[in-house]
Short mmCIF file of C-alpha atoms in Angstrom, two decimals:
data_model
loop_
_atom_site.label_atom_id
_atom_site.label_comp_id
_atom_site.label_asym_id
_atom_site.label_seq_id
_atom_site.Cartn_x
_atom_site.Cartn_y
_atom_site.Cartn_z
CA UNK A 30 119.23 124.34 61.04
CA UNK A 31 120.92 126.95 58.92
CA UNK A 32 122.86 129.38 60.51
CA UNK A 33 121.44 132.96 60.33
CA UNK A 34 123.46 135.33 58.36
CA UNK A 35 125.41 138.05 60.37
CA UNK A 36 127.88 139.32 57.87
CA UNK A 37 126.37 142.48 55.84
CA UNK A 38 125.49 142.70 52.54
CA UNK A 39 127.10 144.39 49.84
CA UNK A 40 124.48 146.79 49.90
CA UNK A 41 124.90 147.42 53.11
CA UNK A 42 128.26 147.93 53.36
CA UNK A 43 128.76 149.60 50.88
CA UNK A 44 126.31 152.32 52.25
CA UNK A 45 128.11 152.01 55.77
CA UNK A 46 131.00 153.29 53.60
CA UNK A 47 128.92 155.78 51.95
CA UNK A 48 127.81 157.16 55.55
CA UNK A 49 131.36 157.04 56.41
CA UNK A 50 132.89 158.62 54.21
CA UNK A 51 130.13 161.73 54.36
CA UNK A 52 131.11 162.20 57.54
CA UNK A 53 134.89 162.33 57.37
CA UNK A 54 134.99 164.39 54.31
CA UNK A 55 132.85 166.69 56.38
CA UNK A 56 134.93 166.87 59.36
CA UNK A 57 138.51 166.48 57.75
CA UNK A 58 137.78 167.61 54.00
CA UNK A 59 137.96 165.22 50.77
CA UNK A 60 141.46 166.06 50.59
CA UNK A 61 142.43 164.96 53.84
CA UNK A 62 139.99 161.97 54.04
CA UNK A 63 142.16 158.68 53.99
CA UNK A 64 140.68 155.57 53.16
CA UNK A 65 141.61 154.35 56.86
CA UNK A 66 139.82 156.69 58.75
CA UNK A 67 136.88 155.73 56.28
CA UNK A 68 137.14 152.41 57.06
CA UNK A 69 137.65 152.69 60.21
CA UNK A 70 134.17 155.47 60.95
CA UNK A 71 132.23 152.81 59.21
CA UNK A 72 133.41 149.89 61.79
CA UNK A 73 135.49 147.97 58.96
CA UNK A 74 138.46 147.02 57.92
CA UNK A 75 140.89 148.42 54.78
CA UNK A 76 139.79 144.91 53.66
CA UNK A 77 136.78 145.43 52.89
CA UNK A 78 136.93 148.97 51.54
CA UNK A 79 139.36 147.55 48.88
CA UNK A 80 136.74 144.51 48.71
CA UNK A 81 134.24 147.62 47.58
CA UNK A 82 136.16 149.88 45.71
CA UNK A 83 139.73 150.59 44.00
CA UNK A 84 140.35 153.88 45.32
CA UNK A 85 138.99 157.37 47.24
CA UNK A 86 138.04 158.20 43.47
CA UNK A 87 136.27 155.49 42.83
CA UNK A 88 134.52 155.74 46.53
CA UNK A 89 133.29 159.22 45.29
CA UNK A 90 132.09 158.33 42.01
CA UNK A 91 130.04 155.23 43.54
CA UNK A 92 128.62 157.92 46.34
CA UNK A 93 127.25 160.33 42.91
CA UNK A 94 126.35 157.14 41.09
CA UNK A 95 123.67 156.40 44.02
CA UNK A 96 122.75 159.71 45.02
CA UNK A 97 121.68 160.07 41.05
CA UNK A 98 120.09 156.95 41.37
CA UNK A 99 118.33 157.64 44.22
CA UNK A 100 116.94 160.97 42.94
CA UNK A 101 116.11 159.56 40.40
CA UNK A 102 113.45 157.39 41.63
CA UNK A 103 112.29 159.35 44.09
CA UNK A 104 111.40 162.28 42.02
CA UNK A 105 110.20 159.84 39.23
CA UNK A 106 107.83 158.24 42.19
CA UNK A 107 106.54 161.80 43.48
CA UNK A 108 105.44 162.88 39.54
CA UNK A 109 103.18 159.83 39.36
CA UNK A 110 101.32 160.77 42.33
CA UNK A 111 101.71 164.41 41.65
CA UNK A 112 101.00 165.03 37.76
CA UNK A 113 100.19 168.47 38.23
CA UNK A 114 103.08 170.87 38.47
CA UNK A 115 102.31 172.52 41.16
CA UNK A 116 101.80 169.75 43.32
CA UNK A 117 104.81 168.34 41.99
CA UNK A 118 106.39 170.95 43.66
CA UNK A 119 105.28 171.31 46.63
CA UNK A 120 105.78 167.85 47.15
CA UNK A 121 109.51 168.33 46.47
CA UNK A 122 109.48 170.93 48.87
CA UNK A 123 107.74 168.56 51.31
CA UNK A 124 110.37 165.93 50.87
CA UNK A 125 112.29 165.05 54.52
CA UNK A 126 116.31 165.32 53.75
CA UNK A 127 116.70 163.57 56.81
CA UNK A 128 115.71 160.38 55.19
CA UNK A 129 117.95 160.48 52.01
CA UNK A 130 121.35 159.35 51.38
CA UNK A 131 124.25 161.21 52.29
CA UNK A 132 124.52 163.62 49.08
CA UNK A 133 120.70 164.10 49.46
CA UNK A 134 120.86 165.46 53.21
CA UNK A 135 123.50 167.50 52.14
CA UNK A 136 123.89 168.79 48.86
CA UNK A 137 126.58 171.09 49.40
CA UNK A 138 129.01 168.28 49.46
CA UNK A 139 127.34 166.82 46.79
CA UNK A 140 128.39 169.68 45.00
CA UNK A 141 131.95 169.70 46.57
CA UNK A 142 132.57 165.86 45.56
CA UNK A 143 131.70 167.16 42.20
CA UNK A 144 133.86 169.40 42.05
CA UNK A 145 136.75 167.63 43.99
CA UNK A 146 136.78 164.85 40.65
CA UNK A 147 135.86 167.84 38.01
CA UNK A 148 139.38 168.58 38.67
CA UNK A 149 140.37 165.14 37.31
CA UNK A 150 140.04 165.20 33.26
CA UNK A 151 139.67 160.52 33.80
CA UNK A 152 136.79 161.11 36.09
CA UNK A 153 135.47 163.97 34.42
CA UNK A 154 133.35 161.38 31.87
CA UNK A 155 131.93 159.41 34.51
CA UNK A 156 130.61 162.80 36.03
CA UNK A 157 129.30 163.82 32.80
CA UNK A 158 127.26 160.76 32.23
CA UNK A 159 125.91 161.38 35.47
CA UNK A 160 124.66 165.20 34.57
CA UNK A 161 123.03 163.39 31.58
CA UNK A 162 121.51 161.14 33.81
CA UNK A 163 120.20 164.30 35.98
CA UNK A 164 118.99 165.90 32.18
CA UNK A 165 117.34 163.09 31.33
CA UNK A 166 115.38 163.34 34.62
CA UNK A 167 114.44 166.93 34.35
CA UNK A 168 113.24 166.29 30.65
CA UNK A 169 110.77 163.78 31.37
CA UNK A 170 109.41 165.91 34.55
CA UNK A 171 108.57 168.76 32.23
CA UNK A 172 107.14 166.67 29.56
CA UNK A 173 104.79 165.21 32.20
CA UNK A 174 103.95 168.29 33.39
CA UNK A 175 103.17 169.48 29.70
CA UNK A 176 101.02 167.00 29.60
CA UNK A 177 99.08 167.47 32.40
CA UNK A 178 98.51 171.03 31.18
CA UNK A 179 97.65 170.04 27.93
CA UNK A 180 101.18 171.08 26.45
CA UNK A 181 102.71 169.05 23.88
CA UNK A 182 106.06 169.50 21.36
CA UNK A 183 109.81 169.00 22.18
CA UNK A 184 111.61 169.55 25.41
CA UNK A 185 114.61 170.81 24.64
CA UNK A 186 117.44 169.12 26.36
CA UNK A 187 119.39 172.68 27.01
CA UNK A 188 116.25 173.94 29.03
CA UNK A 189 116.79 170.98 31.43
CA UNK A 190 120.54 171.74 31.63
CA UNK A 191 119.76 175.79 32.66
CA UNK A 192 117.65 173.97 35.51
CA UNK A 193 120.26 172.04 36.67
CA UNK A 194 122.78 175.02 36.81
CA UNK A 195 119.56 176.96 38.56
CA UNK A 196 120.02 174.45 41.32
CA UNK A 197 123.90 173.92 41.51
CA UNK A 198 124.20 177.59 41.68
CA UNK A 199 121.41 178.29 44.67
CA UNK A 200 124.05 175.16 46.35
CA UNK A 201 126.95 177.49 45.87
CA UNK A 202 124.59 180.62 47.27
CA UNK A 203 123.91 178.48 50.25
CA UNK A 204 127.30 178.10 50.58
CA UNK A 205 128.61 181.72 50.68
CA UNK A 206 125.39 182.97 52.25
CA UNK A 207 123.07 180.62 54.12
CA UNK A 208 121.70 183.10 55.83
CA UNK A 209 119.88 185.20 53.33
CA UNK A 210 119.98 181.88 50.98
CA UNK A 211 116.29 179.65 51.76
CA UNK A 212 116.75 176.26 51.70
CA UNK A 213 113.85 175.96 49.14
CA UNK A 214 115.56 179.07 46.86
CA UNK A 215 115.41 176.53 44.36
CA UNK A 216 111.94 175.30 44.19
CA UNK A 217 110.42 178.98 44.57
CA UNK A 218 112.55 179.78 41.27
CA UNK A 219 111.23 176.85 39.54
CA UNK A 220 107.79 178.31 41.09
CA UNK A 221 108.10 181.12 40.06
CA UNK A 222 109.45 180.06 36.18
CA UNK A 223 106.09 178.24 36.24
CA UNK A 224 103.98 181.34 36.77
CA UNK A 225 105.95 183.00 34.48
CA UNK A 226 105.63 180.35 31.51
CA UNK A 227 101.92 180.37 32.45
CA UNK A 228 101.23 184.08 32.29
CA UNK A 229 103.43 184.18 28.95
CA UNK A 230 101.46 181.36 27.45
CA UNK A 231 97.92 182.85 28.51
CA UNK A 232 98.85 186.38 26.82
CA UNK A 233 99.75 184.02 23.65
CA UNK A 234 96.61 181.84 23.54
#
């Protein structure tokens, strides 16, 4: 008889590291975070963080690389159940955090890992790729919602990108002032865009 495997995955040590590392950048700050304590919150060795990745950097990257990802198919899943936009929204809203990856239960350090490689101009393309990524996402989300409304024509690319910033900057708000800053700011904005675009596009017809 085979023996049954006990050793983790690469998948699943890699997100042990992921986990980790959320949680000591938390506590200590990305600065501060060394790649021992990492290793050492997620119950391995330096081993086997170097076995995973080159560097903190590269740790961080890999950590927005699957976040993305993640959103990415989440969102992608909840607008083919949800065509119309306003379902699509509340759906978002109904989304559990508590379930996501790090970055998605807390997207204020999303943000902050963001900026923490932002600063660096050789990480700065793998972080733009990644926004284009996010673009490309928010494009085909309003095109399907055009087209449950009976909308058609181009989506320009910019209009996703003032989204984007939308949400990044509600993160920052949160930030500074969580207590006058919803949780959901962001999804009543995009709400309340769609009521607007709406109401402009009835007084057009």
């Amino acid at each position: 008889m085979s023996r049954a495997r006990t050793r983790p995955t690469r998948d699943q040590t890699r997100e042990r590291l992921f986990e980790a590392a959320a949680e000591v950048f938390e506590e200590r700050g990305i600065g501060a975070a060394t790649i021992e304590a990492i290793a050492e919150t997620a119950g391995l060795t330096r081993g086997a963080f170097y076995s995973n990745f080159a560097s903190k950097d590269e740790l961080i990257i890999a950590m927005i690389e699957d976040h993305v990802e993640q959103s990415s198919r989440r969102n992608l899943a909840l607008l083919a159940e949800h065509r119309d936009p306003v379902d699509f929204v509340t759906a978002l809203r109904a989304v559990d955090r508590s379930q996501q990856d790090p970055l998605g239960r807390s997207p204020l350090l999303h943000m902050e890992l963001i900026l923490y490689e932002a600063r660096s101009a050789e990480h700065r393309p793998e972080l733009a790729k990644r926004l284009r990524d996010r673009r490309h996402l928010i494009v085909e989300i309003i095109a399907t919602n055009n087209r449950a409304l009976g909308r058609s024509g181009y989506v320009d690319p910019a209009w996703a990108g003032m989204l984007l910033a939308l949400e990044d900057g509600f993160r920052l708000h949160a930030l500074i002032d969580p207590d006058d800053t919803p949780a959901d700011s962001f999804l009543r904005a995009v709400s309340e865009l769609q009521r607007a675009i709406g109401l402009v596009a009835s007084s057009d017809a």
